[in-house]
Coordinates of C-alpha atoms and ligand atoms in Angstrom, one line a residue:
M1 CA -3.6 74.5 5.6
P2 CA -2.5 71.3 7.2
A3 CA -0.4 71.2 10.4
E4 CA 3.4 71.2 9.6
A5 CA 5.9 68.8 11.1
Y6 CA 9.4 68.6 10.1
I7 CA 11.6 65.5 10.3
L8 CA 14.9 66.3 11.6
D9 CA 17.4 63.7 10.4
G10 CA 20.6 63.3 12.9
Y11 CA 21.3 60.6 11.1
V12 CA 21.5 56.7 12.9
D13 CA 24.2 54.0 12.9
E14 CA 23.5 51.0 14.9
P15 CA 25.1 47.2 14.9
T16 CA 21.9 46.3 12.6
C17 CA 21.0 49.8 11.0
L18 CA 22.5 52.5 9.1
G19 CA 20.8 55.8 8.3
V20 CA 23.9 58.1 7.5
P21 CA 23.7 59.9 4.0
P22 CA 23.4 58.0 1.4
Y23 CA 21.5 55.9 3.7
I24 CA 18.2 56.6 4.7
S25 CA 17.1 54.7 7.8
P26 CA 13.7 52.8 8.2
Y27 CA 12.9 55.1 11.3
I28 CA 12.5 58.0 9.2
R29 CA 10.0 56.2 6.9
T30 CA 7.8 54.6 9.3
V31 CA 7.8 58.0 11.5
A32 CA 6.9 59.9 8.2
G33 CA 3.9 57.2 7.6
V34 CA 2.9 58.0 11.2
L35 CA 2.9 62.0 10.8
I36 CA 0.9 61.7 7.6
G37 CA -1.4 59.2 9.0
H38 CA -2.5 62.1 11.7
E39 CA -2.6 64.7 8.7
F40 CA 0.4 66.3 9.0
S41 CA 2.2 67.9 5.8
V42 CA 5.6 66.4 6.5
R43 CA 8.7 68.1 5.4
Y44 CA 12.5 66.4 5.9
L45 CA 15.7 68.1 6.7
T46 CA 19.2 66.6 7.4
I47 CA 21.4 67.7 10.3
D48 CA 23.9 68.6 7.6
Q49 CA 21.4 70.6 5.8
L50 CA 20.9 72.8 9.1
R51 CA 24.6 73.1 9.6
K52 CA 25.0 74.9 6.2
D53 CA 22.2 77.3 6.6
Q54 CA 21.0 78.2 10.2
H55 CA 18.3 79.4 8.3
V56 CA 16.9 76.2 8.7
I57 CA 16.4 77.1 12.6
T58 CA 13.5 79.6 11.7
V59 CA 12.1 77.2 9.8
L60 CA 11.6 74.6 12.6
D61 CA 10.7 77.4 14.7
R62 CA 7.6 78.1 12.5
A63 CA 6.3 74.3 12.1
D64 CA 3.8 72.9 14.4
L65 CA 6.2 70.0 15.5
V66 CA 9.8 68.5 15.0
V67 CA 10.5 65.4 15.2
M68 CA 14.6 64.4 15.5
I69 CA 16.1 61.0 14.9
A70 CA 19.6 60.5 16.0
G71 CA 22.3 58.2 17.5
V72 CA 24.9 56.3 17.3
T73 CA 25.9 52.7 19.0
V74 CA 28.3 51.6 16.2
P75 CA 30.9 54.7 15.7
G76 CA 32.0 55.1 12.3
K77 CA 33.7 56.8 9.7
Y78 CA 31.5 58.5 7.2
L79 CA 31.9 60.6 3.5
G80 CA 28.4 60.9 3.0
G81 CA 27.4 63.3 6.1
K82 CA 28.5 63.5 10.2
P83 CA 26.0 62.1 12.5
A84 CA 24.7 65.2 15.0
T85 CA 26.8 65.9 18.1
L86 CA 25.1 65.5 21.3
T87 CA 25.7 69.5 21.8
E88 CA 24.0 70.2 18.4
I89 CA 21.3 67.6 19.3
Q90 CA 20.9 69.9 22.8
Q91 CA 21.6 73.1 20.9
I92 CA 18.5 72.6 18.4
G93 CA 16.4 71.7 21.5
H94 CA 17.2 75.1 23.0
M95 CA 16.9 77.2 19.8
V96 CA 14.0 75.9 18.1
R97 CA 11.1 77.3 20.7
G98 CA 7.8 77.3 18.7
P99 CA 6.6 73.6 18.0
K100 CA 6.9 70.9 20.3
K101 CA 10.1 69.0 20.2
L102 CA 10.4 65.2 20.0
I103 CA 13.2 62.9 19.5
G104 CA 14.2 59.0 19.1
G105 CA 16.4 56.5 17.7
P106 CA 19.3 54.9 19.3
I107 CA 19.8 58.4 21.0
G108 CA 17.9 56.5 23.7
F109 CA 20.3 54.0 24.8
G110 CA 23.2 56.7 25.7
Y111 CA 25.6 58.7 23.7
A112 CA 29.6 59.1 23.4
K113 CA 31.7 61.2 21.3
E114 CA 33.6 58.0 19.7
G115 CA 34.5 54.4 20.2
G116 CA 36.9 54.0 23.2
Q117 CA 34.3 56.2 25.3
R118 CA 31.7 54.4 27.4
A119 CA 28.1 56.0 26.0
I120 CA 25.9 57.8 29.0
R121 CA 22.2 57.9 29.3
Q122 CA 21.1 60.8 29.9
V123 CA 18.2 63.4 29.3
I124 CA 18.3 64.8 26.2
S125 CA 17.6 68.8 27.2
G126 CA 15.5 71.0 25.1
F127 CA 13.4 68.4 23.9
D128 CA 9.8 68.1 24.9
A129 CA 9.7 64.0 24.8
L130 CA 12.2 61.0 24.3
L131 CA 10.3 58.5 22.2
A132 CA 11.4 55.7 24.1
G133 CA 11.6 52.3 21.9
E134 CA 10.6 52.2 18.7
P135 CA 10.2 55.9 17.0
A136 CA 7.2 55.6 15.2
V137 CA 4.9 53.5 17.4
A138 CA 6.0 55.9 20.4
I139 CA 5.0 58.8 18.2
D140 CA 1.6 57.5 17.3
N141 CA 0.9 56.6 20.8
Y142 CA 1.9 60.3 21.9
L143 CA -0.5 61.9 19.3
N144 CA -2.9 59.7 20.3
G145 CA -2.7 61.6 23.8
N146 CA -1.0 58.5 25.4
E147 CA 2.9 58.2 26.9
P148 CA 5.7 58.6 24.0
V149 CA 6.8 55.1 24.6
G150 CA 6.6 52.1 21.4
M151 CA 7.5 48.5 21.7
L152 CA 8.3 47.7 17.7
D153 CA 4.9 46.3 16.3
Y154 CA 5.6 45.0 12.9
S155 CA 1.5 45.4 11.9
R156 CA 1.5 49.0 12.6
T157 CA 5.1 49.9 11.2
D158 CA 4.5 48.0 7.9
T159 CA 1.5 50.4 6.9
W160 CA 3.3 53.3 8.2
S161 CA 6.5 52.3 5.8
G162 CA 4.1 52.4 2.9
I163 CA 2.4 55.9 3.3
G164 CA 5.9 57.3 4.3
S165 CA 7.9 56.0 1.6
G166 CA 7.8 59.1 -0.3
I167 CA 9.7 61.3 2.0
I168 CA 12.6 60.1 0.3
V169 CA 12.4 62.3 -2.5
Q170 CA 13.0 65.1 0.1
H171 CA 16.6 63.7 0.9
P172 CA 19.5 65.9 -0.8
D173 CA 21.0 63.0 -2.5
Y174 CA 17.8 61.7 -4.0
P175 CA 17.7 59.9 -6.6
Y176 CA 21.2 58.4 -5.0
V177 CA 19.7 57.5 -1.5
M178 CA 20.0 54.0 -0.5
C179 CA 16.9 52.6 1.7
E180 CA 18.0 50.4 4.1
L181 CA 15.3 47.3 4.4
E182 CA 14.4 46.3 7.8
T183 CA 13.1 42.4 7.8
A184 CA 14.3 41.5 11.4
R185 CA 14.9 42.9 15.2
G186 CA 16.6 41.5 17.8
C187 CA 18.9 38.7 18.4
S188 CA 18.9 34.9 19.0
H189 CA 22.3 34.7 20.4
G190 CA 20.5 37.1 23.0
A191 CA 19.1 33.8 24.2
T192 CA 22.5 33.6 26.5
G193 CA 23.4 36.9 26.8
G194 CA 24.5 38.1 23.2
C195 CA 28.0 39.7 22.7
S196 CA 28.9 41.7 25.8
F197 CA 28.9 44.8 23.6
C198 CA 25.9 44.9 21.8
T199 CA 23.1 46.7 21.7
E200 CA 20.6 44.5 19.7
P201 CA 19.6 42.2 22.5
F202 CA 18.1 45.0 24.2
Y203 CA 14.9 44.1 21.2
G204 CA 14.4 40.7 22.6
M205 CA 14.4 37.5 20.9
P206 CA 14.1 38.0 17.1
K207 CA 10.7 39.1 15.6
Y208 CA 10.4 38.9 11.8
R209 CA 9.2 41.3 9.2
S210 CA 6.6 39.4 6.5
I211 CA 7.7 38.9 2.9
E212 CA 4.6 40.8 1.6
G213 CA 5.0 43.5 4.1
I214 CA 8.7 44.2 3.0
A215 CA 7.8 43.9 -0.5
N216 CA 4.9 46.4 -0.5
E217 CA 7.6 48.9 1.1
V218 CA 10.0 48.0 -1.8
A219 CA 6.9 48.8 -3.9
A220 CA 6.1 51.9 -2.5
L221 CA 9.6 53.0 -2.3
Y222 CA 10.2 52.1 -6.1
A223 CA 7.2 54.1 -7.0
H224 CA 8.8 57.1 -5.7
G225 CA 11.9 56.4 -7.3
A226 CA 13.8 54.1 -5.0
R227 CA 16.3 52.4 -6.6
H228 CA 19.3 51.3 -4.4
F229 CA 18.2 49.0 -1.6
R230 CA 20.1 47.1 1.2
V231 CA 18.6 44.4 3.4
G232 CA 20.1 45.5 5.8
R233 CA 18.2 46.1 8.9
Q234 CA 18.8 42.7 10.7
P235 CA 21.5 40.7 12.9
D236 CA 21.6 37.8 10.3
I237 CA 20.6 37.8 6.7
L238 CA 20.7 34.1 6.5
A239 CA 19.0 33.8 9.7
Y240 CA 15.7 35.3 8.1
G241 CA 12.7 33.2 9.2
A242 CA 14.4 30.9 10.9
G243 CA 13.2 28.7 13.6
I244 CA 14.1 28.9 17.4
G245 CA 17.3 28.5 19.1
E246 CA 20.4 30.4 19.6
Y247 CA 21.9 29.5 16.0
P248 CA 19.2 28.4 14.1
A249 CA 19.5 26.6 10.5
P250 CA 18.6 29.2 7.4
R251 CA 15.5 28.9 5.3
P252 CA 17.0 29.1 1.9
D253 CA 13.1 28.7 0.7
L254 CA 12.3 32.0 2.4
L255 CA 15.3 33.6 1.4
E256 CA 14.6 32.8 -2.1
D257 CA 11.0 34.2 -1.5
L258 CA 12.3 37.5 0.1
F259 CA 14.6 38.3 -2.6
A260 CA 12.4 37.1 -5.9
S261 CA 9.9 39.4 -4.2
I262 CA 12.0 42.4 -3.6
R263 CA 12.9 41.9 -7.5
T264 CA 8.9 41.7 -8.5
A265 CA 8.5 44.6 -6.3
A266 CA 11.4 46.7 -8.3
P267 CA 11.7 45.1 -11.3
A268 CA 14.8 47.7 -12.2
L269 CA 16.4 48.2 -8.9
K270 CA 20.1 49.1 -9.6
T271 CA 21.3 47.9 -6.0
L272 CA 20.2 44.5 -3.8
H273 CA 23.0 44.4 -1.4
I274 CA 23.2 42.9 2.4
D275 CA 24.9 43.7 5.8
N276 CA 25.1 41.5 8.6
T277 CA 25.7 37.8 8.2
N278 CA 26.4 35.4 11.5
P279 CA 29.4 33.4 10.6
A280 CA 28.6 30.9 13.3
T281 CA 25.3 30.2 11.4
I282 CA 27.3 29.7 8.0
A283 CA 29.6 27.4 10.0
R284 CA 27.3 25.3 12.0
H285 CA 24.8 25.0 9.0
E286 CA 27.1 24.8 5.9
H287 CA 24.6 22.9 3.5
E288 CA 21.7 25.3 4.8
S289 CA 23.4 28.5 4.2
R290 CA 25.3 27.6 0.6
E291 CA 21.9 27.4 -0.6
A292 CA 20.4 30.5 1.1
L293 CA 23.7 32.2 -0.2
R294 CA 23.0 31.1 -3.7
A295 CA 19.6 32.1 -3.5
I296 CA 20.5 35.7 -2.6
I297 CA 23.0 35.9 -5.5
R298 CA 20.3 34.8 -7.7
Y299 CA 18.9 38.2 -7.3
H300 CA 21.3 40.8 -5.5
T301 CA 23.4 42.4 -7.7
P302 CA 27.3 42.4 -7.9
G303 CA 29.8 44.0 -5.1
D304 CA 27.9 43.1 -2.2
V305 CA 29.4 42.7 1.2
A306 CA 28.1 39.9 3.8
A307 CA 29.6 41.5 7.3
F308 CA 30.7 39.4 9.8
G309 CA 31.1 40.2 13.2
M310 CA 34.2 38.9 14.3
E311 CA 35.8 41.1 16.5
T312 CA 38.2 39.0 18.0
A313 CA 40.5 36.2 16.5
D314 CA 41.7 35.4 20.5
P315 CA 39.2 32.6 21.7
D316 CA 39.9 33.5 25.5
V317 CA 38.2 37.2 24.2
V318 CA 35.0 34.7 22.2
A319 CA 34.9 32.9 25.9
A320 CA 34.8 36.2 27.8
N321 CA 32.3 38.5 25.9
N322 CA 30.2 35.4 25.4
L323 CA 30.8 36.4 21.5
K324 CA 28.8 34.0 18.3
A325 CA 31.8 32.6 16.6
Q326 CA 35.4 31.1 17.5
P327 CA 38.1 32.1 14.9
E328 CA 37.7 28.4 13.2
E329 CA 34.3 29.3 12.4
V330 CA 34.9 32.8 11.0
F331 CA 37.6 30.9 8.8
R332 CA 35.7 28.3 7.7
A333 CA 32.8 31.0 6.9
I334 CA 35.1 33.3 4.8
A335 CA 36.1 30.3 2.7
I336 CA 32.3 29.5 1.9
V337 CA 31.5 32.8 1.1
N338 CA 34.5 33.3 -0.9
E339 CA 33.2 30.2 -2.7
E340 CA 29.7 31.0 -3.6
G341 CA 30.4 34.6 -3.9
G342 CA 33.9 34.8 -5.4
K343 CA 32.6 34.6 -9.4
R344 CA 33.0 38.3 -10.7
R345 CA 30.0 40.1 -12.2
D346 CA 29.9 43.2 -13.9
N347 CA 33.8 43.6 -13.5
V348 CA 33.3 42.3 -9.4
P349 CA 33.0 39.8 -7.6
E350 CA 29.5 38.6 -7.0
L351 CA 29.8 38.6 -2.8
L352 CA 32.5 39.0 -0.5
P353 CA 32.7 38.3 3.5
G354 CA 33.7 41.9 5.0
L355 CA 35.5 41.5 9.0
N356 CA 34.8 43.5 11.8
F357 CA 37.0 43.4 14.8
V358 CA 35.8 45.3 18.1
C359 CA 38.9 46.2 20.2
G360 CA 38.8 46.9 24.2
L361 CA 36.7 43.9 25.3
A362 CA 37.1 42.1 28.6
G363 CA 40.0 39.3 28.6
E364 CA 41.8 41.4 25.9
T365 CA 45.9 40.9 26.3
E366 CA 48.5 42.2 23.7
M367 CA 48.5 38.5 22.3
T368 CA 45.1 38.8 21.2
Y369 CA 46.3 41.6 18.9
A370 CA 49.1 38.9 17.9
L371 CA 46.3 36.5 16.8
N372 CA 44.4 39.2 15.2
E373 CA 47.3 39.5 12.7
Q374 CA 47.9 36.2 12.7
F375 CA 44.6 35.0 11.7
L376 CA 44.1 38.0 8.9
N377 CA 47.6 36.8 7.6
R378 CA 46.4 33.3 7.2
V379 CA 43.5 34.3 5.4
L380 CA 45.6 36.4 3.1
K381 CA 47.9 33.2 2.6
A382 CA 45.0 31.1 1.9
G383 CA 44.1 33.2 -1.1
L384 CA 41.1 33.9 0.4
T385 CA 39.8 37.3 0.0
V386 CA 38.0 39.8 2.5
R387 CA 36.4 43.1 0.8
R388 CA 37.1 44.9 3.9
V389 CA 38.5 44.7 7.3
N390 CA 37.0 46.8 10.2
I391 CA 38.1 48.0 13.1
R392 CA 37.2 50.1 16.1
Q393 CA 37.2 50.2 19.8
V394 CA 34.4 49.4 22.1
M395 CA 31.7 52.0 22.8
P396 CA 30.0 50.4 25.9
F397 CA 26.4 51.0 26.7
E398 CA 24.5 51.1 30.0
G399 CA 23.2 47.7 30.4
T400 CA 25.8 45.8 28.3
P401 CA 28.2 43.5 30.4
A402 CA 30.9 45.2 28.1
Y403 CA 29.8 48.6 29.9
M404 CA 31.4 47.5 33.5
N405 CA 34.1 45.3 31.9
N406 CA 36.5 46.0 29.5
T407 CA 39.9 46.7 28.8
L408 CA 39.2 50.3 27.1
G409 CA 43.0 52.1 27.6
K410 CA 45.3 49.1 28.5
H411 CA 46.3 48.3 25.0
E412 CA 46.6 51.8 23.3
R413 CA 49.9 51.4 21.6
R414 CA 49.3 48.0 20.3
F415 CA 45.8 49.0 19.6
R416 CA 47.2 51.6 16.7
Q417 CA 50.2 49.2 15.8
F418 CA 47.2 46.6 15.0
K419 CA 45.3 48.8 12.7
E420 CA 48.5 49.8 11.1
Y421 CA 49.4 46.5 10.3
V422 CA 46.2 45.4 8.4
R423 CA 45.9 49.3 6.4
S424 CA 49.7 48.3 5.4
T425 CA 49.7 44.2 5.3
I426 CA 46.5 43.1 4.7
D427 CA 44.0 45.8 3.0
L428 CA 46.3 46.4 0.0
P429 CA 47.1 43.2 -1.1
M430 CA 42.8 42.3 -0.7
L431 CA 42.5 45.4 -2.5
R432 CA 44.5 44.3 -5.8
R433 CA 42.5 41.4 -5.7
V434 CA 39.0 42.7 -5.4
Y435 CA 40.0 45.8 -7.9
P436 CA 42.5 44.8 -10.7
I437 CA 43.9 47.6 -12.6
G438 CA 41.9 48.1 -15.5
T439 CA 38.5 47.1 -13.3
V440 CA 35.8 49.3 -14.6
L441 CA 33.6 50.2 -11.7
H442 CA 30.1 51.1 -13.2
D443 CA 28.3 54.6 -11.4
V444 CA 30.7 55.9 -9.4
H445 CA 28.5 58.7 -7.4
I446 CA 30.9 61.8 -7.0
E447 CA 30.3 62.7 -3.2
V448 CA 33.5 65.2 -2.7
S449 CA 34.2 67.4 -5.2
G450 CA 37.8 69.0 -5.4
N451 CA 41.2 68.8 -7.1
L452 CA 40.9 65.1 -5.7
S453 CA 37.4 64.3 -6.0
F454 CA 36.0 61.4 -4.4
G455 CA 33.3 59.3 -4.8
R456 CA 31.7 55.6 -4.4
Q457 CA 29.0 53.3 -5.8
M458 CA 25.9 52.6 -4.0
G459 CA 26.0 49.4 -2.1
S460 CA 27.2 47.5 1.1
Y461 CA 30.7 49.2 2.0
P462 CA 31.8 50.6 -1.5
I463 CA 34.9 51.2 -2.2
L464 CA 36.2 54.8 -1.8
V465 CA 37.4 56.0 -5.3
G466 CA 39.6 59.0 -5.8
I467 CA 39.5 60.7 -9.0
P468 CA 42.1 63.3 -9.5
L469 CA 40.0 65.4 -11.4
K470 CA 37.6 68.5 -10.3
L471 CA 34.4 66.8 -11.2
E472 CA 31.0 68.4 -10.3
K473 CA 29.1 67.1 -7.1
R474 CA 26.3 64.4 -7.6
S475 CA 27.7 63.6 -10.9
T476 CA 28.0 60.4 -12.0
I477 CA 30.7 58.6 -13.5
E478 CA 32.1 55.1 -15.0
A479 CA 35.8 54.8 -13.6
V480 CA 38.7 52.6 -14.4
V481 CA 40.9 51.3 -11.5
V482 CA 44.2 52.8 -11.8
D483 CA 46.2 52.5 -8.7
W484 CA 45.3 51.5 -4.8
G485 CA 45.7 53.6 -1.5
M486 CA 45.3 52.1 1.8
R487 CA 41.3 51.8 1.9
S488 CA 40.6 53.3 -1.4
V489 CA 41.2 53.4 -5.3
T490 CA 42.5 55.6 -7.5
A491 CA 40.4 55.8 -10.4
L492 CA 40.2 58.1 -14.0
P493 CA 36.4 58.4 -16.0
V494 CA 35.8 56.3 -18.5
P495 CA 36.5 56.9 -21.6
V496 CA 39.9 58.4 -20.6
E497 CA 40.1 61.1 -22.8
I498 CA 44.0 61.3 -23.6
N499 CA 44.1 64.6 -25.2
T500 CA 42.8 66.7 -23.0
L501 CA 43.5 64.9 -19.4
S502 CA 45.3 67.3 -17.1
A503 CA 48.9 66.3 -16.2
T504 CA 48.2 65.2 -12.5
A505 CA 45.7 63.0 -14.3
I506 CA 47.9 61.5 -17.2
K507 CA 50.6 60.2 -14.4
W508 CA 48.2 58.2 -13.1
L509 CA 48.3 56.1 -16.5
P510 CA 49.4 52.4 -16.8
G511 CA 53.0 52.8 -18.5
I512 CA 53.5 57.0 -18.0
G513 CA 54.2 57.7 -14.3
K514 CA 55.8 61.0 -13.5
H515 CA 58.5 60.7 -16.3
K516 CA 56.8 60.5 -19.4
V517 CA 54.4 63.0 -18.4
A518 CA 55.9 65.7 -20.1
A519 CA 56.4 63.6 -23.3
V520 CA 52.8 62.9 -23.7
I521 CA 51.7 66.4 -23.0
A522 CA 54.1 67.8 -25.9
K523 CA 52.8 65.1 -28.4
R524 CA 49.5 65.4 -28.0
P525 CA 47.2 65.9 -29.9
F526 CA 47.4 62.1 -30.5
K527 CA 45.1 60.7 -33.4
T528 CA 45.5 57.3 -32.7
L529 CA 46.0 54.6 -30.2
K530 CA 49.3 54.1 -31.9
D531 CA 50.4 57.1 -32.1
Y532 CA 50.2 57.2 -27.9
Q533 CA 51.5 53.6 -27.7
N534 CA 54.8 55.0 -29.4
I535 CA 55.1 56.4 -25.9
A536 CA 53.0 54.7 -23.3
G537 CA 53.5 51.1 -24.6
N538 CA 51.0 48.9 -24.1
S539 CA 48.4 48.9 -21.4
M540 CA 45.1 47.1 -20.2
L541 CA 43.5 50.2 -20.6
D542 CA 44.0 51.3 -24.4
P543 CA 40.4 49.6 -25.0
L544 CA 39.2 52.8 -22.8
L545 CA 41.2 55.8 -24.5
K546 CA 39.4 58.1 -26.4
F547 CA 41.1 60.0 -29.2
Ligands
LIG601 S1 25.2 38.5 17.2 FE1 26.3 39.4 19.1 S2 26.7 40.9 18.0 FE2 25.3 40.2 16.5 S3 23.3 41.3 17.1 FE3 23.6 39.2 18.3 S4 24.3 40.2 20.3 FE4 24.7 41.3 18.6

């Protein structure tokens, strides 16, 4: 019998890596590869599975080795899972007594409960060792009898990512698993110290993974049933393979090769999206960036988002925190991505920018918030679209300038007002532009079941879809948009079964509302569209109704 190792996924969220379900981080796959290489039989469990069933502790107790991956350095709100807290991590460490227990991932940088609090670096009690640096390399070193410390080395991790790719079939959401793909680590803006709050400069100047290494991993994942990929593990996808300098010009030829190779390795993939994109790269190298964006759009799937770390629209805060882009550069980058990616395919725009704001940075004043609002208003009035605006408070980590120098707690009221302003004044009109009523969303995967069920498409920052019906968790539907919330849409399953639809769902149909629900129910069953239109009138949903 081979020795048994468990990978316990406490989930990760970093500026350049997401591993909260349905995402599975590269760490899990490379660690699995190392363990298989050391002849362990490898099992995978998530922190949510453990929360639901405490029996899992007994299962872990009987294993030979437990490796936990955890840590959140950019706090978010999640639908698919809840990252492990420090208390939970330490409880697991103390309750599981049998095997050797190792822990790795961004938890090594420190821990805070939420944004707006300092992340404190601390000893994680209950574990035998912290895997310092790159978890896969550290664990390989440890299993070879050396210190559990590792520097990223793509020549080693590329091999392990292929060997460990089969771990995805054990994910509770499989086959609806989004494989976060790594293309680079480290940030060129780190040449001048990097943005004051960011942990990515800890990884040093960029190291790029080879196209061959990425494509081989995609092929291995695909062979195990992976169909959803996000090229998200890098600070700036447009800088892939670019030369030296703080803001190197994109290499469209390399991006063309990269995305074409992914498509060749996974011919029937269903999702291929991107994530972080540096607006300064686009503004400073417009021609190369347009070519690079076109290359991505040729191979990706629509509904994609280029996330811009804008952080603030206050030039003084940009300067005080060595941020990467001035507001004018971000505005120009928004316009360029709209021009290149605004066309619709499969009912949604190809590629839109998303904006991230970070509040509580050094130099912030009440005026900063007014400038943020004015900036977003200008984007809206210019007819430009952003897919989503993410606002958070900084979580300063030891070793970053923001740890000692920030304005947390100084403008709480204004921070809340800014959030409220964006939700009510910016988000709604943007959602109306991206998802007009009648938009059919393909493959909405139900993640929360109830009288109001919630689902999302697989993708980068997918829109939250509320469906006023009890739907089975993990089922997949086509859904048509009938209304908008602040940060979500309301939708009904397609075809719309008008003769059996519940009253709570009928009221969302265009032309019905609360007043005509009783009339529709009284006249059911309708035999023809004409019969129905006599009560409800015509609507753009008519072709989607079923009688
Ligand atoms: S540009 Fe700034 S925020 Fe982005 S990865 Fe580099 S240091 Fe971090």
